[in-house]
Amino acid sequence: MSPPAAAFEPAVSVTGNGLFIKKDLAVKAAFNDHAKTLAEMADKWESFTFSPIRESQVSRAMTRRYFADLDSYAESDIVIIGAGSCGLSAAYMLGKQRPDLKIAIIEAGVAPGGGAWLGGQLFSAMVMRKPADAFLDDLGVAYEDEGDFVVVKHAALFTSTLLSRVLSFPNIKLFNATAVEDLITRPAPTPTDPHAVRIAGVVTNWTLVSMHHDDQSCMDPNTINAPLVISTTGHDGPFGAFSVKRLVSMQQIEKLGGMRGLDMRTAEDAIVKGTREVVKGLVVGGMELSEVDGANRMGPTFGAMALSGVKAAEEALRVWGE
Ligand code: 48N
């Protein structure tokens, strides 16, 4: 079968499936003589051209990498559910401390970051109470010091900096637009609970599929095995507090305490100090924890999210090392 007519007559080269595709020598020569730096491009747009490409090259560049990642992270060391401020803070700490661990972050949204793109009620500045400024210093995010608290001029500056640092770690892979729709369990009976389990990974699906199980025939999920899961799925949203609600429906915890009213002074301490392994193999942090413990919400202040992530990473490494 001869290759489809292309926009340019390609020169000869062998593709992955042995198909002979020729590259356009004229286009390639034009590109080779072209600007290589932004300065060289200035005022020469008339003769500007991109290097030649074939659509299949783009498709293969994306799919080869994605499916290689799926294959590699099918066995992960730690899975983090939820790429909000808490989950990303935990990932940042783990990425720095344990470059040897394979860490998969599963985020239901196309855009990671959760509720941390704005400070509160669509206002852009982000408040963090001290000592959470230590996390900002470690991350390298500038802020204005107001005494007992600091202010990052735009929440997106914090979240984008944190996200870029997390994504720069070679041992961390973000699978966004992907929902955790169940937990992998293994029997772990105790003297008091013969039905106790330990968490051994996550069950995932494309988020759009997870949201349509009620109106489509069965669309089976995928899985990721991991000896430890950190769940930071927040307190709201279509999948909010996912893991702790699942623990109740699996009868691993009796009931949820339910997030209580807003009280900044008690909420933030409770969330940071309460971040822990809720059942074997599952560490819960951030606002998801407020649903377990019945902690107050703190509203538009984010220091507890960052430091809960720091503690979740510490708890994870403690459990992982056991
Ligand atoms: O930002 P969130 O919702 O959660 P946290 O705990 O990281 O930060 C909470 C914080 O933004 C607040 O709520 C502030 C402090 N306000 C407090 C208050 O009193 O109102 O991020 C959770 C992330 C989101 O990006 C979700 O899309 C994602 O988790 N997620 C999931 N991802 C994959 N699978 C799931 N099942 C799932 N559930 C949620």
Tab-separated table of C-alpha atoms and ligand atoms in Angstrom:
chain	number	residue	atom	x	y	z
A	1	MET	CA	0.000	0.000	0.000
A	2	SER	CA	1.632	3.287	-1.062
A	3	PRO	CA	1.717	6.034	1.594
A	4	PRO	CA	-1.179	8.546	1.427
A	5	ALA	CA	-0.595	11.637	-0.707
A	6	ALA	CA	1.244	14.057	1.548
A	7	ALA	CA	1.357	17.843	1.507
A	8	PHE	CA	4.959	17.446	0.443
A	9	GLU	CA	6.767	14.695	-1.430
A	10	PRO	CA	8.730	13.079	1.460
A	11	ALA	CA	12.278	11.746	1.120
A	12	VAL	CA	12.934	8.093	1.997
A	13	SER	CA	13.029	6.989	5.627
A	14	VAL	CA	11.722	3.894	7.409
A	15	THR	CA	8.887	4.290	9.942
A	16	GLY	CA	8.234	2.059	12.924
A	17	ASN	CA	6.053	-0.326	10.933
A	18	GLY	CA	8.449	-0.539	7.995
A	19	LEU	CA	6.438	1.879	5.851
A	20	PHE	CA	8.716	3.895	3.578
A	21	ILE	CA	7.978	7.591	3.998
A	22	LYS	CA	10.039	10.176	2.113
A	23	LYS	CA	10.795	13.588	3.578
A	24	ASP	CA	10.521	16.770	1.568
A	25	LEU	CA	14.097	17.727	0.799
A	26	ALA	CA	13.103	21.236	-0.311
A	27	VAL	CA	11.150	21.987	2.896
A	28	LYS	CA	13.896	20.477	5.005
A	29	ALA	CA	16.563	22.549	3.219
A	30	ALA	CA	14.492	25.736	3.701
A	31	PHE	CA	14.103	24.956	7.385
A	32	ASN	CA	17.776	24.080	7.793
A	33	ASP	CA	18.726	27.532	6.458
A	34	HIS	CA	16.194	29.152	8.741
A	35	ALA	CA	16.356	31.092	11.962
A	36	LYS	CA	17.371	29.080	15.023
A	37	THR	CA	16.903	31.796	17.657
A	38	LEU	CA	14.122	34.287	18.380
A	39	ALA	CA	16.524	37.119	17.550
A	40	GLU	CA	17.165	35.642	14.076
A	41	MET	CA	13.371	35.375	13.505
A	42	ALA	CA	12.740	39.071	14.056
A	43	ASP	CA	11.559	40.835	10.867
A	44	LYS	CA	12.080	37.715	8.744
A	45	TRP	CA	8.535	36.317	9.093
A	46	GLU	CA	7.988	36.367	5.318
A	47	SER	CA	10.455	33.528	4.844
A	48	PHE	CA	9.555	31.807	8.153
A	49	THR	CA	8.763	28.069	8.123
A	50	PHE	CA	8.533	25.277	10.689
A	51	SER	CA	10.487	22.055	10.245
A	52	PRO	CA	8.537	19.387	8.271
A	53	ILE	CA	6.198	16.994	10.160
A	54	ARG	CA	3.816	14.166	9.402
A	55	GLU	CA	0.667	13.804	11.538
A	56	SER	CA	1.479	10.216	12.423
A	57	GLN	CA	4.764	11.382	13.964
A	58	VAL	CA	2.822	13.569	16.406
A	59	SER	CA	0.411	10.766	17.220
A	60	ARG	CA	3.221	8.313	17.863
A	61	ALA	CA	5.210	10.856	19.909
A	62	MET	CA	2.252	11.170	22.280
A	63	THR	CA	0.915	7.632	22.420
A	64	ARG	CA	4.288	5.879	22.695
A	65	ARG	CA	5.152	7.929	25.779
A	66	TYR	CA	1.725	7.689	27.401
A	67	PHE	CA	1.461	3.931	27.076
A	68	ALA	CA	5.068	3.455	28.168
A	69	ASP	CA	4.196	5.433	31.316
A	70	LEU	CA	1.023	3.389	31.883
A	71	ASP	CA	3.107	0.223	31.576
A	72	SER	CA	5.832	1.499	33.885
A	73	TYR	CA	3.563	2.935	36.587
A	74	ALA	CA	1.205	-0.073	36.595
A	75	GLU	CA	3.443	-1.011	39.535
A	76	SER	CA	4.098	2.167	41.520
A	77	ASP	CA	5.683	2.659	44.937
A	78	ILE	CA	3.277	5.403	45.995
A	79	VAL	CA	0.056	6.644	44.382
A	80	ILE	CA	-1.256	10.116	45.246
A	81	ILE	CA	-4.958	10.631	44.521
A	82	GLY	CA	-5.737	14.290	43.845
A	83	ALA	CA	-3.366	16.967	42.545
A	84	GLY	CA	-4.667	19.785	44.699
A	85	SER	CA	-2.460	21.880	46.981
A	86	CYS	CA	-2.135	19.068	49.521
A	87	GLY	CA	-1.455	16.263	47.049
A	88	LEU	CA	1.039	18.347	45.077
A	89	SER	CA	2.807	19.412	48.297
A	90	ALA	CA	3.132	15.761	49.298
A	91	ALA	CA	4.433	14.912	45.808
A	92	TYR	CA	6.975	17.754	46.005
A	93	MET	CA	8.342	16.508	49.338
A	94	LEU	CA	8.478	12.899	48.137
A	95	GLY	CA	10.070	13.883	44.827
A	96	LYS	CA	12.824	15.755	46.663
A	97	GLN	CA	13.448	13.118	49.339
A	98	ARG	CA	12.986	9.875	47.393
A	99	PRO	CA	14.061	10.070	43.753
A	100	ASP	CA	14.247	6.249	43.855
A	101	LEU	CA	10.481	5.819	44.321
A	102	LYS	CA	8.020	5.615	41.422
A	103	ILE	CA	5.188	8.005	42.267
A	104	ALA	CA	1.959	8.230	40.247
A	105	ILE	CA	-0.395	11.170	40.760
A	106	ILE	CA	-3.973	10.504	39.628
A	107	GLU	CA	-5.999	13.669	38.998
A	108	ALA	CA	-9.611	13.614	37.859
A	109	GLY	CA	-9.486	17.088	36.371
A	110	VAL	CA	-7.838	17.961	33.087
A	111	ALA	CA	-6.247	20.861	35.001
A	112	PRO	CA	-4.432	19.826	38.198
A	113	GLY	CA	-4.328	22.246	41.120
A	114	GLY	CA	-7.720	21.674	42.708
A	115	GLY	CA	-8.974	24.694	44.606
A	116	ALA	CA	-5.632	26.488	44.716
A	117	TRP	CA	-5.823	28.626	41.586
A	118	LEU	CA	-7.528	31.439	43.508
A	119	GLY	CA	-7.272	32.669	47.084
A	120	GLY	CA	-10.976	32.680	47.914
A	121	GLN	CA	-14.262	33.867	46.378
A	122	LEU	CA	-12.428	34.385	43.094
A	123	PHE	CA	-9.947	36.789	44.706
A	124	SER	CA	-6.445	36.065	43.406
A	125	ALA	CA	-4.153	36.635	46.426
A	126	MET	CA	-3.401	33.532	48.534
A	127	VAL	CA	-2.959	33.694	52.313
A	128	MET	CA	-0.799	31.265	54.284
A	129	ARG	CA	-0.403	31.538	58.049
A	130	LYS	CA	3.097	31.152	59.479
A	131	PRO	CA	4.989	28.797	59.728
A	132	ALA	CA	3.752	27.679	56.285
A	133	ASP	CA	5.988	30.423	54.833
A	134	ALA	CA	8.791	27.888	55.349
A	135	PHE	CA	7.204	25.790	52.575
A	136	LEU	CA	7.068	28.813	50.279
A	137	ASP	CA	10.739	29.536	51.036
A	138	ASP	CA	11.663	25.933	50.212
A	139	LEU	CA	9.652	26.094	46.999
A	140	GLY	CA	11.015	29.524	46.053
A	141	VAL	CA	7.684	31.400	45.865
A	142	ALA	CA	7.790	35.126	46.705
A	143	TYR	CA	5.300	36.542	49.205
A	144	GLU	CA	4.537	39.666	51.230
A	145	ASP	CA	5.062	39.318	54.972
A	146	GLU	CA	2.169	40.574	57.100
A	147	GLY	CA	3.450	39.423	60.497
A	148	ASP	CA	1.455	36.323	61.490
A	149	PHE	CA	0.711	35.418	57.898
A	150	VAL	CA	2.107	35.898	54.400
A	151	VAL	CA	0.396	36.677	51.104
A	152	VAL	CA	1.331	35.271	47.696
A	153	LYS	CA	0.295	37.912	45.169
A	154	HIS	CA	-1.594	35.360	43.034
A	155	ALA	CA	-2.585	31.826	44.059
A	156	ALA	CA	-1.658	30.677	40.557
A	157	LEU	CA	1.949	31.702	41.244
A	158	PHE	CA	2.039	29.214	44.129
A	159	THR	CA	0.215	26.424	42.307
A	160	SER	CA	2.025	26.775	38.984
A	161	THR	CA	5.429	26.873	40.714
A	162	LEU	CA	4.564	23.815	42.831
A	163	LEU	CA	3.185	21.988	39.783
A	164	SER	CA	6.222	22.739	37.658
A	165	ARG	CA	8.591	21.523	40.382
A	166	VAL	CA	6.584	18.309	40.860
A	167	LEU	CA	6.481	17.639	37.111
A	168	SER	CA	10.235	18.195	36.861
A	169	PHE	CA	10.948	15.129	39.029
A	170	PRO	CA	11.764	12.211	36.678
A	171	ASN	CA	10.250	9.664	39.105
A	172	ILE	CA	6.824	11.343	39.267
A	173	LYS	CA	4.130	10.861	36.617
A	174	LEU	CA	0.890	12.846	36.556
A	175	PHE	CA	-2.093	11.059	35.038
A	176	ASN	CA	-4.665	13.870	34.780
A	177	ALA	CA	-8.213	13.603	33.386
A	178	THR	CA	-8.086	10.233	35.155
A	179	ALA	CA	-10.293	9.343	38.127
A	180	VAL	CA	-9.698	6.861	40.902
A	181	GLU	CA	-13.019	5.036	41.025
A	182	ASP	CA	-12.114	2.376	43.542
A	183	LEU	CA	-9.329	1.091	45.791
A	184	ILE	CA	-7.398	-2.192	45.457
A	185	THR	CA	-7.529	-4.094	48.761
A	186	ARG	CA	-5.891	-7.131	50.304
A	187	PRO	CA	-7.140	-9.019	53.408
A	188	ALA	CA	-5.390	-7.766	56.555
A	189	PRO	CA	-7.445	-9.189	59.436
A	190	THR	CA	-6.726	-7.952	62.949
A	191	PRO	CA	-7.677	-9.472	66.312
A	192	THR	CA	-10.545	-6.974	66.540
A	193	ASP	CA	-11.612	-6.930	62.884
A	194	PRO	CA	-11.428	-10.143	60.822
A	195	HIS	CA	-12.629	-8.191	57.786
A	196	ALA	CA	-9.933	-5.505	57.905
A	197	VAL	CA	-8.061	-4.837	54.677
A	198	ARG	CA	-4.975	-2.949	53.645
A	199	ILE	CA	-4.963	-0.716	50.577
A	200	ALA	CA	-2.763	-2.044	47.770
A	201	GLY	CA	-3.378	0.338	44.892
A	202	VAL	CA	-6.081	2.154	42.955
A	203	VAL	CA	-8.680	1.448	40.280
A	204	THR	CA	-8.756	4.119	37.576
A	205	ASN	CA	-10.714	5.180	34.550
A	206	TRP	CA	-10.876	8.185	32.254
A	207	THR	CA	-12.821	10.758	34.316
A	208	LEU	CA	-15.395	11.185	31.561
A	209	VAL	CA	-16.012	7.443	31.663
A	210	SER	CA	-16.244	7.435	35.466
A	211	MET	CA	-18.911	10.134	35.252
A	212	HIS	CA	-21.052	8.110	32.850
A	213	HIS	CA	-21.261	4.651	34.398
A	214	ASP	CA	-24.962	5.332	35.010
A	215	ASP	CA	-25.810	5.942	31.393
A	216	GLN	CA	-23.396	3.669	29.506
A	217	SER	CA	-22.936	-0.087	29.604
A	218	CYS	CA	-20.143	-1.404	31.788
A	219	MET	CA	-16.861	0.316	30.975
A	220	ASP	CA	-14.267	-1.570	32.958
A	221	PRO	CA	-11.431	0.272	34.647
A	222	ASN	CA	-7.665	0.040	34.752
A	223	THR	CA	-5.511	-0.567	37.844
A	224	ILE	CA	-2.292	0.610	39.497
A	225	ASN	CA	-0.706	-1.533	42.208
A	226	ALA	CA	1.099	0.325	44.996
A	227	PRO	CA	1.921	-0.606	48.603
A	228	LEU	CA	0.947	2.882	49.699
A	229	VAL	CA	-1.692	5.396	48.644
A	230	ILE	CA	-1.980	9.028	49.750
A	231	SER	CA	-5.520	10.343	49.281
A	232	THR	CA	-6.031	14.098	49.083
A	233	THR	CA	-9.282	14.389	47.165
A	234	GLY	CA	-10.625	17.463	48.933
A	235	HIS	CA	-14.049	18.001	50.451
A	236	ASP	CA	-16.120	18.931	47.431
A	237	GLY	CA	-16.374	18.445	43.704
A	238	PRO	CA	-17.805	15.458	41.811
A	239	PHE	CA	-15.385	13.046	43.474
A	240	GLY	CA	-14.709	14.929	46.730
A	241	ALA	CA	-13.552	12.937	49.767
A	242	PHE	CA	-13.550	9.892	47.493
A	243	SER	CA	-11.369	7.453	49.426
A	244	VAL	CA	-12.873	8.041	52.874
A	245	LYS	CA	-16.408	7.650	51.495
A	246	ARG	CA	-15.264	4.357	49.928
A	247	LEU	CA	-13.783	3.217	53.253
A	248	VAL	CA	-17.230	3.680	54.820
A	249	SER	CA	-18.990	1.777	52.026
A	250	MET	CA	-16.385	-1.015	52.418
A	251	GLN	CA	-17.055	-0.956	56.195
A	252	GLN	CA	-13.399	-0.170	56.946
A	253	ILE	CA	-14.399	2.905	58.943
A	254	GLU	CA	-17.776	3.183	60.655
A	255	LYS	CA	-18.860	6.637	59.463
A	256	LEU	CA	-17.573	10.042	58.417
A	257	GLY	CA	-17.316	12.801	60.991
A	258	GLY	CA	-18.459	15.320	58.355
A	259	MET	CA	-16.688	18.640	57.778
A	260	ARG	CA	-17.774	21.278	60.296
A	261	GLY	CA	-18.291	25.022	60.001
A	262	LEU	CA	-15.536	27.500	59.284
A	263	ASP	CA	-13.112	28.203	62.111
A	264	MET	CA	-9.649	29.108	60.847
A	265	ARG	CA	-8.013	28.965	64.249
A	266	THR	CA	-8.877	25.318	64.932
A	267	ALA	CA	-9.244	23.920	61.411
A	268	GLU	CA	-5.680	24.313	60.160
A	269	ASP	CA	-3.974	22.837	63.234
A	270	ALA	CA	-6.427	19.893	63.211
A	271	ILE	CA	-5.817	19.050	59.551
A	272	VAL	CA	-2.016	19.165	59.795
A	273	LYS	CA	-1.821	17.279	63.091
A	274	GLY	CA	-4.468	14.771	61.964
A	275	THR	CA	-2.808	13.832	58.644
A	276	ARG	CA	-2.143	10.110	59.056
A	277	GLU	CA	-2.572	6.540	57.866
A	278	VAL	CA	-6.334	6.083	58.282
A	279	VAL	CA	-6.313	2.405	57.311
A	280	LYS	CA	-3.296	0.234	56.479
A	281	GLY	CA	-1.707	1.508	53.301
A	282	LEU	CA	-3.843	4.668	53.016
A	283	VAL	CA	-2.646	8.064	54.256
A	284	VAL	CA	-5.281	10.822	54.119
A	285	GLY	CA	-4.485	14.536	54.078
A	286	GLY	CA	-5.896	17.940	53.163
A	287	MET	CA	-9.575	18.701	53.242
A	288	GLU	CA	-10.533	15.067	52.655
A	289	LEU	CA	-9.392	14.525	56.224
A	290	SER	CA	-11.897	17.048	57.556
A	291	GLU	CA	-14.617	14.707	56.308
A	292	VAL	CA	-13.150	11.802	58.282
A	293	ASP	CA	-12.476	13.572	61.568
A	294	GLY	CA	-15.307	16.088	61.490
A	295	ALA	CA	-12.750	18.898	61.527
A	296	ASN	CA	-13.745	22.481	60.869
A	297	ARG	CA	-13.096	24.016	57.491
A	298	MET	CA	-10.638	26.886	57.298
A	299	GLY	CA	-11.872	28.750	54.231
A	300	PRO	CA	-9.421	30.868	52.183
A	301	THR	CA	-6.132	30.081	53.896
A	302	PHE	CA	-3.820	27.421	52.492
A	303	GLY	CA	-1.007	26.850	54.976
A	304	ALA	CA	-2.631	23.671	56.290
A	305	MET	CA	-2.833	22.230	52.781
A	306	ALA	CA	0.877	22.681	52.201
A	307	LEU	CA	1.932	21.383	55.614
A	308	SER	CA	-0.582	18.522	55.539
A	309	GLY	CA	1.150	17.521	52.318
A	310	VAL	CA	4.518	17.729	54.054
A	311	LYS	CA	3.213	15.507	56.872
A	312	ALA	CA	1.496	13.106	54.447
A	313	ALA	CA	4.838	12.575	52.707
A	314	GLU	CA	6.504	11.950	56.080
A	315	GLU	CA	3.758	9.492	57.101
A	316	ALA	CA	4.000	7.748	53.741
A	317	LEU	CA	7.761	7.224	54.072
A	318	ARG	CA	7.322	5.996	57.644
A	319	VAL	CA	4.711	3.453	56.537
A	320	TRP	CA	6.624	2.575	53.369
A	321	GLY	CA	9.722	1.869	55.375
A	322	GLU	CA	7.903	-0.416	57.846
B	1	48N	O1	-7.864	21.435	46.289
B	1	48N	P1	-8.557	20.144	46.523
B	1	48N	O2	-10.038	20.119	46.481
B	1	48N	O3	-8.146	19.492	47.921
B	1	48N	P2	-6.928	19.825	48.902
B	1	48N	O4	-7.224	19.095	50.165
B	1	48N	O5	-5.637	19.614	48.223
B	1	48N	O6	-7.057	21.409	49.157
B	1	48N	C1	-8.252	21.896	49.692
B	1	48N	C2	-8.256	23.393	49.525
B	1	48N	O7	-8.266	23.742	48.133
B	1	48N	C3	-9.475	23.982	50.157
B	1	48N	O8	-10.549	23.400	50.026
B	1	48N	C4	-9.368	25.328	50.821
B	1	48N	C5	-8.248	25.371	51.831
B	1	48N	N1	-10.656	25.651	51.380
B	1	48N	C6	-11.112	25.202	52.505
B	1	48N	C7	-12.523	25.482	52.831
B	1	48N	O9	-12.847	25.569	54.013
B	1	48N	O10	-13.313	25.672	51.853
B	1	48N	O11	-7.974	19.106	45.453
B	1	48N	C8	-8.482	17.795	45.380
B	1	48N	C9	-8.157	17.267	44.000
B	1	48N	C10	-8.997	17.945	42.896
B	1	48N	O12	-8.124	18.412	41.879
B	1	48N	C11	-9.909	16.845	42.388
B	1	48N	O13	-10.136	16.915	40.984
B	1	48N	C12	-9.101	15.602	42.714
B	1	48N	O14	-8.474	15.887	43.948
B	1	48N	N2	-9.909	14.413	42.945
B	1	48N	C13	-9.671	13.209	42.357
B	1	48N	N3	-8.730	12.837	41.467
B	1	48N	C14	-8.758	11.549	41.066
B	1	48N	N4	-9.662	10.634	41.510
B	1	48N	C15	-10.606	10.984	42.400
B	1	48N	N5	-11.478	10.078	42.843
B	1	48N	C16	-10.632	12.329	42.872
B	1	48N	N6	-11.418	13.018	43.748
B	1	48N	C17	-10.975	14.283	43.766
